[in-house]
Short mmCIF file of C-alpha atoms and ligand atoms in Angstrom, two decimals:
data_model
loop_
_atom_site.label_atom_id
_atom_site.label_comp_id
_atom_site.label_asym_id
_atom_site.label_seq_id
_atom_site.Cartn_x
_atom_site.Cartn_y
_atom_site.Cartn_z
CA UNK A 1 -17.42 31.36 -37.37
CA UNK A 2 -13.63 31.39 -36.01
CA UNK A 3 -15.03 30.07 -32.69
CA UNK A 4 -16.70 27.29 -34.77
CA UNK A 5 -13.36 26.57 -36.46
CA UNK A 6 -11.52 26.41 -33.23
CA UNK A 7 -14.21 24.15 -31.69
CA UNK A 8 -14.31 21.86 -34.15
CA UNK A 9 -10.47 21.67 -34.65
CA UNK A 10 -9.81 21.05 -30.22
CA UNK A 11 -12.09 17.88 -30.42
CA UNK A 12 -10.14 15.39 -32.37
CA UNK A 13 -6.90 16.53 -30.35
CA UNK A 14 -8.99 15.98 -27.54
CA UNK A 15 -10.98 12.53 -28.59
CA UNK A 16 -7.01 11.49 -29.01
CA UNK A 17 -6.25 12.36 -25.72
CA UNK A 18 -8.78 10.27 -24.03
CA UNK A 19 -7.83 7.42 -26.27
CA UNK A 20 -4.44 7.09 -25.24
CA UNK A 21 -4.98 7.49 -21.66
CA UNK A 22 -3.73 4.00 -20.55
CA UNK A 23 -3.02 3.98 -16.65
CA UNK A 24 -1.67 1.22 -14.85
CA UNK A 25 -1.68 0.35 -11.63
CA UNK A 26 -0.07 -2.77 -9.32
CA UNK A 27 -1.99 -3.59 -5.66
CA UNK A 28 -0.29 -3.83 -2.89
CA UNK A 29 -1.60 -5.04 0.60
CA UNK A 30 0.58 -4.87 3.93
CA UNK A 31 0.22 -5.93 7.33
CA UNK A 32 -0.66 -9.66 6.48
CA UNK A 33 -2.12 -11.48 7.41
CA UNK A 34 -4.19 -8.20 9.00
CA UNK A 35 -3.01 -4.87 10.14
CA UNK A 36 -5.61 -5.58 13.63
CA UNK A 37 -4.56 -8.68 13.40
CA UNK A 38 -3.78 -9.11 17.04
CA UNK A 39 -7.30 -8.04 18.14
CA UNK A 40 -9.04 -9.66 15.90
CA UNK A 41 -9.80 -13.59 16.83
CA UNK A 42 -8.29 -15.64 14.11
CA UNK A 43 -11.84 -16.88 12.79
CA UNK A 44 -12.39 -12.98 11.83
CA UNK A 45 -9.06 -13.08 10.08
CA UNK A 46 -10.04 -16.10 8.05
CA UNK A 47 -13.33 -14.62 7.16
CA UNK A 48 -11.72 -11.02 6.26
CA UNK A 49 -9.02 -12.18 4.07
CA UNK A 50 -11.64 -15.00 2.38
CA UNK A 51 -13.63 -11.89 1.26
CA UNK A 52 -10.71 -10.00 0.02
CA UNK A 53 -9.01 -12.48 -1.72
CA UNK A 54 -12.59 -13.28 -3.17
CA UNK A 55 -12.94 -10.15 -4.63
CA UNK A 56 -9.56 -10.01 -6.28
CA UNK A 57 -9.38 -13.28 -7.78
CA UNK A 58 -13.06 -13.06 -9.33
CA UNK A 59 -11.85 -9.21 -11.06
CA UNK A 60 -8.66 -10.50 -11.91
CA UNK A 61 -6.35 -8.39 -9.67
CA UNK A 62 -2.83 -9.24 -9.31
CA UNK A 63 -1.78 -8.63 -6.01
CA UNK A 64 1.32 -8.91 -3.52
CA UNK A 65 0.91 -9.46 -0.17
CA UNK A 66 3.13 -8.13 2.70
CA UNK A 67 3.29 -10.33 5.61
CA UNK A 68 4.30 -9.29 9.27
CA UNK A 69 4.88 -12.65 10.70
CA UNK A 70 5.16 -11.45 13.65
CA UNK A 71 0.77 -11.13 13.77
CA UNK A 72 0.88 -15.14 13.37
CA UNK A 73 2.01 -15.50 17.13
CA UNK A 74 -1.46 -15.54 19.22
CA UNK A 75 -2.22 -18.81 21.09
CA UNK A 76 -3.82 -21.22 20.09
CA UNK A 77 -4.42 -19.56 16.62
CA UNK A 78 -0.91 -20.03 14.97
CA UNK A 79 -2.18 -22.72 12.57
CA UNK A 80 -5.61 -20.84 11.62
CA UNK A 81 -3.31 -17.92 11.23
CA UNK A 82 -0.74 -19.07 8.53
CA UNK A 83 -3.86 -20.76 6.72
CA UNK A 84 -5.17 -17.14 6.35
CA UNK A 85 -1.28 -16.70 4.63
CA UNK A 86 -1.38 -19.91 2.61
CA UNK A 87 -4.79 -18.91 1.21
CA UNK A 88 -3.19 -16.05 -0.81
CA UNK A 89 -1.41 -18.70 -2.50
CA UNK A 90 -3.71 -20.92 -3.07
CA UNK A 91 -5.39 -18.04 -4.89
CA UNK A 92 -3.04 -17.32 -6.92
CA UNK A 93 -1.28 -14.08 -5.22
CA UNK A 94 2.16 -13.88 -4.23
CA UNK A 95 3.74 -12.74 -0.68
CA UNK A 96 6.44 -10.65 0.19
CA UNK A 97 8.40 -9.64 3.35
CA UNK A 98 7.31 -6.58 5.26
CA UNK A 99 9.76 -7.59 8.68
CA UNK A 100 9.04 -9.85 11.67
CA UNK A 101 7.52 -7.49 13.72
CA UNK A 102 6.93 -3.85 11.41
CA UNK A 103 10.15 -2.18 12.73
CA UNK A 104 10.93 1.14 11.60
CA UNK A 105 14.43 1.38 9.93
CA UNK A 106 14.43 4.94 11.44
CA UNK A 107 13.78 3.66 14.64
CA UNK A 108 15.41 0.42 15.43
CA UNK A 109 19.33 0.71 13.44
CA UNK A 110 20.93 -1.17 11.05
CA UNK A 111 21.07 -4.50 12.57
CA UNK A 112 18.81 -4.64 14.56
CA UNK A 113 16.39 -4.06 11.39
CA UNK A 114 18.44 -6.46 9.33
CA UNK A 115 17.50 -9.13 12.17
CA UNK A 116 13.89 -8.29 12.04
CA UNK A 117 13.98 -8.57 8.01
CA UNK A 118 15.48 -11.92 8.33
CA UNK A 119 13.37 -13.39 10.90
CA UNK A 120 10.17 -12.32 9.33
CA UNK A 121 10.94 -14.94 6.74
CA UNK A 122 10.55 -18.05 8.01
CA UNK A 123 7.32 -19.15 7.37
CA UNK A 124 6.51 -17.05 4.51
CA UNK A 125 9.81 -18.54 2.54
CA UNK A 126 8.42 -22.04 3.50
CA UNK A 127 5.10 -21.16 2.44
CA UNK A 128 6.12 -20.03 -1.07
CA UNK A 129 8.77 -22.53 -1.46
CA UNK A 130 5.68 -25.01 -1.84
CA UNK A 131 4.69 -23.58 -4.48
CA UNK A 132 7.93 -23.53 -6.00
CA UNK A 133 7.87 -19.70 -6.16
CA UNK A 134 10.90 -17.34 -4.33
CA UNK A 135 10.43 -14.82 -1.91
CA UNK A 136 11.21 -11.57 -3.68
CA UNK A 137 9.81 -8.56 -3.06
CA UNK A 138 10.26 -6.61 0.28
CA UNK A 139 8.20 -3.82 1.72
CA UNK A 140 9.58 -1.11 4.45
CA UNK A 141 7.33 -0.38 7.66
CA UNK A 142 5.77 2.76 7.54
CA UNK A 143 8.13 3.58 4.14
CA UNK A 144 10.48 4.50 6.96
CA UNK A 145 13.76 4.01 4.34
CA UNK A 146 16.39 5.29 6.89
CA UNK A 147 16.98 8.74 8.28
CA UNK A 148 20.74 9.11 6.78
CA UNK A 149 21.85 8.35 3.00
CA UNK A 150 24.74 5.70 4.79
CA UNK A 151 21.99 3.60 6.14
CA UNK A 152 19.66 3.62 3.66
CA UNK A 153 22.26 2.21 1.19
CA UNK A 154 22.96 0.17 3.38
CA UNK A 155 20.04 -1.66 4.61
CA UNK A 156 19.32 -1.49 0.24
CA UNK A 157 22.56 -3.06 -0.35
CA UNK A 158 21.22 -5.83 2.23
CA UNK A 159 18.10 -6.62 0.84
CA UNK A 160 19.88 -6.78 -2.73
CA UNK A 161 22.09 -9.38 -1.50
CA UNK A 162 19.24 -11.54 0.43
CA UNK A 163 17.62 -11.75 -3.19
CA UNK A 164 15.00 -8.78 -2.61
CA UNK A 165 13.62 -6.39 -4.64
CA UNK A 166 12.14 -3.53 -3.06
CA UNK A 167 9.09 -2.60 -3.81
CA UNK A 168 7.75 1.12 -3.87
CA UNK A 169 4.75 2.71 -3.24
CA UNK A 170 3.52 6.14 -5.50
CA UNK A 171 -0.21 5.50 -4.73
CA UNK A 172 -1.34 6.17 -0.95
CA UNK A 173 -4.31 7.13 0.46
CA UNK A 174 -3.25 6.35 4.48
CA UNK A 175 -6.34 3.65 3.99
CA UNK A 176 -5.05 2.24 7.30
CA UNK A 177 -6.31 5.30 9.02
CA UNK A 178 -9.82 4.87 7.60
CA UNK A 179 -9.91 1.26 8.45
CA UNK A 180 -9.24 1.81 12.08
CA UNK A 181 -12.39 3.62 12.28
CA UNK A 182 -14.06 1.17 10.58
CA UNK A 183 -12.92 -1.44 12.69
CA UNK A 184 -14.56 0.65 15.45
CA UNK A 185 -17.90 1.52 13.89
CA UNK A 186 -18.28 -2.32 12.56
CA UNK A 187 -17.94 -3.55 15.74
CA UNK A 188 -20.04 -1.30 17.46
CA UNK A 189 -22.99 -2.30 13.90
CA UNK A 190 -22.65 1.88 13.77
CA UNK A 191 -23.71 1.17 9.83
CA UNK A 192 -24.65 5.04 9.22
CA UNK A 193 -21.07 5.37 10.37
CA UNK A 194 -19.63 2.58 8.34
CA UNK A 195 -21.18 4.35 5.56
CA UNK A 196 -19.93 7.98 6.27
CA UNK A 197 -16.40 6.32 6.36
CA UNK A 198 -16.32 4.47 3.11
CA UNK A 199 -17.25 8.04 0.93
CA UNK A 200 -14.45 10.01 3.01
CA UNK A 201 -12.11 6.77 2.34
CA UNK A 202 -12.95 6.73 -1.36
CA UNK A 203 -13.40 10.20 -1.63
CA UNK A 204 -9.51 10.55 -0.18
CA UNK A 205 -8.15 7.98 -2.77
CA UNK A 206 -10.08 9.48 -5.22
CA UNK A 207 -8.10 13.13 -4.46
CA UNK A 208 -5.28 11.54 -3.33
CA UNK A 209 -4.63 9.70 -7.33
CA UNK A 210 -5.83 13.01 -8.75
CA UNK A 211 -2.57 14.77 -6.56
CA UNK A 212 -0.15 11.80 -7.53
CA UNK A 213 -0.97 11.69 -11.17
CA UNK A 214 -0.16 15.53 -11.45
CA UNK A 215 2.77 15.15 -9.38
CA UNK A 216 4.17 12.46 -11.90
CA UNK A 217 3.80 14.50 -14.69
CA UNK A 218 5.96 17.16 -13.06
CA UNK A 219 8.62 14.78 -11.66
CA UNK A 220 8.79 12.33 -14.05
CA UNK A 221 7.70 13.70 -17.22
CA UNK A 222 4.93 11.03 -17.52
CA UNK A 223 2.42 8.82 -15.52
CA UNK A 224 4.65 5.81 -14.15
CA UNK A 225 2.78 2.23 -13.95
CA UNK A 226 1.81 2.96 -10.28
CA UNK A 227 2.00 1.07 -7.14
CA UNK A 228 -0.92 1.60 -4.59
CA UNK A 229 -0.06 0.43 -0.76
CA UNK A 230 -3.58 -0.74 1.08
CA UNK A 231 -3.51 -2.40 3.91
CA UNK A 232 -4.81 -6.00 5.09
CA UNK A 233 -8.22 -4.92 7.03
CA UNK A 234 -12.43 -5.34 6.93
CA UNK A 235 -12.45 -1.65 5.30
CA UNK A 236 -11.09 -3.62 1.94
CA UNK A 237 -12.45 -7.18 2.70
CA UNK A 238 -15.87 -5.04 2.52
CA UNK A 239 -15.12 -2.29 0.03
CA UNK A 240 -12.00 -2.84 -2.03
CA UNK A 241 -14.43 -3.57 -5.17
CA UNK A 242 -15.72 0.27 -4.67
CA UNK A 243 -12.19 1.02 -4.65
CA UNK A 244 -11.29 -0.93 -7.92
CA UNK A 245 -14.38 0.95 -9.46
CA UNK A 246 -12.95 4.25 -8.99
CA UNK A 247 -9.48 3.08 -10.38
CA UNK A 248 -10.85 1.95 -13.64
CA UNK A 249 -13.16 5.16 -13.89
CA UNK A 250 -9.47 6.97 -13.92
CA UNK A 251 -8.34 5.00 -16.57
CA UNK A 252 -6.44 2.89 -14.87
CA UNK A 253 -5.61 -1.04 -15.82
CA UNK A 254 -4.20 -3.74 -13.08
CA UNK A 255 -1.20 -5.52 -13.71
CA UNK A 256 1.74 -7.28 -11.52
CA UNK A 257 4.11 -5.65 -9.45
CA UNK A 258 6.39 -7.33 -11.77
CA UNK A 259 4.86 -5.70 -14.60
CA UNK A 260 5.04 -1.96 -12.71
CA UNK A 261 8.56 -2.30 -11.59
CA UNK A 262 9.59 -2.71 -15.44
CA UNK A 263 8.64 0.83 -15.44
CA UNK A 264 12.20 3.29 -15.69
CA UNK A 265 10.82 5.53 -13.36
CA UNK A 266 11.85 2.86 -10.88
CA UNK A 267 15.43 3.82 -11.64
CA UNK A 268 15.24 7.09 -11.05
CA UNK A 269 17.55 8.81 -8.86
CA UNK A 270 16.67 8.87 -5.49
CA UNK A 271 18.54 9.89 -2.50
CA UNK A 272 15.95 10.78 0.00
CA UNK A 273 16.41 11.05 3.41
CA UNK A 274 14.09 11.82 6.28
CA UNK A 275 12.53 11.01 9.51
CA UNK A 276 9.12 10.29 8.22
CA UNK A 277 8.38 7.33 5.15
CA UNK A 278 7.38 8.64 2.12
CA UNK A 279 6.24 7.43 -1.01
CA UNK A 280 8.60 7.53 -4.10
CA UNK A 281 7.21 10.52 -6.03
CA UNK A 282 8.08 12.21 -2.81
CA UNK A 283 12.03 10.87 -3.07
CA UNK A 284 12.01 11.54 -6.69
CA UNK A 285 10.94 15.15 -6.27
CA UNK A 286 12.29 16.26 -3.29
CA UNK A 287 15.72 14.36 -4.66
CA UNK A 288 15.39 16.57 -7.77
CA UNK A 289 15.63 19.82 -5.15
CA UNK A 290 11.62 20.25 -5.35
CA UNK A 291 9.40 20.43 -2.69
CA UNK A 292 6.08 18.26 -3.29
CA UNK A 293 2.88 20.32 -2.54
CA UNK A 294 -0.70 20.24 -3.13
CA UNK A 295 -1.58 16.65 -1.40
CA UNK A 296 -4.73 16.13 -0.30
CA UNK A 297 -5.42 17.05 3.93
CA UNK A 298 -6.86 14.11 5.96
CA UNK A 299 -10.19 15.47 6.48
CA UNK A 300 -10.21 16.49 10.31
CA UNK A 301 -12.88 14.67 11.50
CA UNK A 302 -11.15 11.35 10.84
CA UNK A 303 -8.21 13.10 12.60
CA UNK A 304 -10.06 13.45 15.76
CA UNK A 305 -12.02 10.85 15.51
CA UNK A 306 -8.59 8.77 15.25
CA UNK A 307 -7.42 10.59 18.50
CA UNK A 308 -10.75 9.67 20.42
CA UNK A 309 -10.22 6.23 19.57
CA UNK A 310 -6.23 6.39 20.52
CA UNK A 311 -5.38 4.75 17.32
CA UNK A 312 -2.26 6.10 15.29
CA UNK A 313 -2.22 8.93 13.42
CA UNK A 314 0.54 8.16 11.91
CA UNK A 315 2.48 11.34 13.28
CA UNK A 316 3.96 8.59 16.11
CA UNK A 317 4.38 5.87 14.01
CA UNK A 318 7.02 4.15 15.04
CA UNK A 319 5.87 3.99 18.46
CA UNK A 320 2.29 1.91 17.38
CA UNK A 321 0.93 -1.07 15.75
CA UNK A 322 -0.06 0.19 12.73
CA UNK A 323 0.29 1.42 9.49
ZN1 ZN B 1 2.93 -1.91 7.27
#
């Protein structure tokens, strides 16, 4: 009978529970107008960010998009290539700077960095400025932030004055790694392969939002409206929808970067430091003097598959194309 009692008494706290769970979530895609962009011929460009904006507008994503103008420059293809840009706007999305050429802060120095900033907004400035909108949101390569608290202020205090915002990242599931495989396998019509690396790449995300949520609660005290970084590529022309899926069946809700950066969490301190980018529940915590643990491994295959394939692993970042 007391277990009855007790039964009966956890499921309306628990009914309540669900209820309220009300996640949010802002899209973010870098490496515009695509993170392969300079192997792919401009025609597969055209037809990769078609399907991607496609899927967006019809589920009524918002979505930034961060452009690397630097992926415009190919021969022949320059025109074809800012279309690809102009059709975010023309559906409705909005772009933002992500440098010229996807310089690492920790790499390059102060100015040179600053000059990379600035000349990565040339076209996209023109671009928006047709549509009457600003260009105001601005995306660091490889979250690289600086490796010394001087020059990170710095290079903030910068963007400030050029009329950024920056824009975070708390959701991110390396998606660029995935899609470099993909790349591979779709090329080759490997489909069994295609297939293996869409589970592992929503199977990741999946892990990787469980990890992120808990790590919010323990930073910030609640679930912030999150910012997920994906990346420009066929992986998400072809399966972002899956991806969307497995958002909502966590609860979560889209809104604008806008909306997200309303949050307070935003304003949290945050003085981190350090030779690798990392997202912001990462500077929150490790600013707070605790050391984030628990994320989710790459699984190894994709690892060594990434090796075979002499793509980035991310581990030499700075020294590649992508993320
Ligand atoms: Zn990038």
């Amino acid at each position: 009978m007391l277990v009855l009692i007790c039964t009966l008494s956890f499921f309306p706290t628990f009914a309540t529970a669900q209820a309220k769970l009300d996640r949010q979530v802002a899209i973010t895609i870098d490496d515009l107008p695509g993170g392969m962009a300079n192997n792919l011929p401009a025609a597969d460009v055209t037809a990769l960010t078609t399907k991607l904006l496609t899927t967006l507008r019809d589920q009524k994503i918002p979505a930034v998009g961060f452009v690397n103008e630097k992926r415009l420059y190919k021969t022949g293809e320059v025109d074809e290539r800012i279309k690809c840009l102009q059709m975010w706007l023309d559906y409705g999305f909005e772009l933002g700077n992500h440098t010229f050429s996807h310089s690492s802060l920790n790499q390059v120095g102060l100015r040179a960095w600053e000059d990379d900033v600035v000349q990565g907004e040339t076209v996209t400035r023109m671009l928006l400025a047709q549509k009457k909108m600003k260009l105001r949101y601005f995306r660091h390569p490889f979250l690289d932030t600086g490796r010394d608290l001087l020059t990170r202020q710095q290079a903030e205090a910068f963007l400030i004055d050029r009329g950024y915002r920056i824009a975070p990242v708390t959701l991110d599931g390396w998606d660029w790694m995935f899609a470099g495989l993909y790349e591979d396998a779709k090329k080759r019509n490997d489909a069994p392969l295609q297939e293996k690396i869409v589970k592992e790449y929503l199977a990741h995300h999946d892990a990787e939002f469980a990890y992120s949520e808990q790590l919010s609660a323990k930073i910030v005290g609640y679930e912030p409206r999150q910012i997920l970084l994906l990346h420009a590529s066929n992986l998400e022309a072809d399966h972002i929808g899956e991806l969307l899926e497995l958002l909502r069946k966590r609860g979560y809700r889209f809104i604008t970067l806008e909306d997200a950066l309303g949050d307070s969490a935003y304003s949290l301190p945050d003085t981190y430091v350090g030779e690798e980018g990392n997202g912001w529940l990462e500077h929150w915590a490790i600013t707070q003097g605790k050391i984030p643990q628990g994320a989710p491994a790459m699984p190894q295959w994709v690892i060594d598959r990434t090796k075979e394939l002499h793509l980035s692993t991310g581990q030499v970042s700075a020294q590649t194309p992508a993320p």
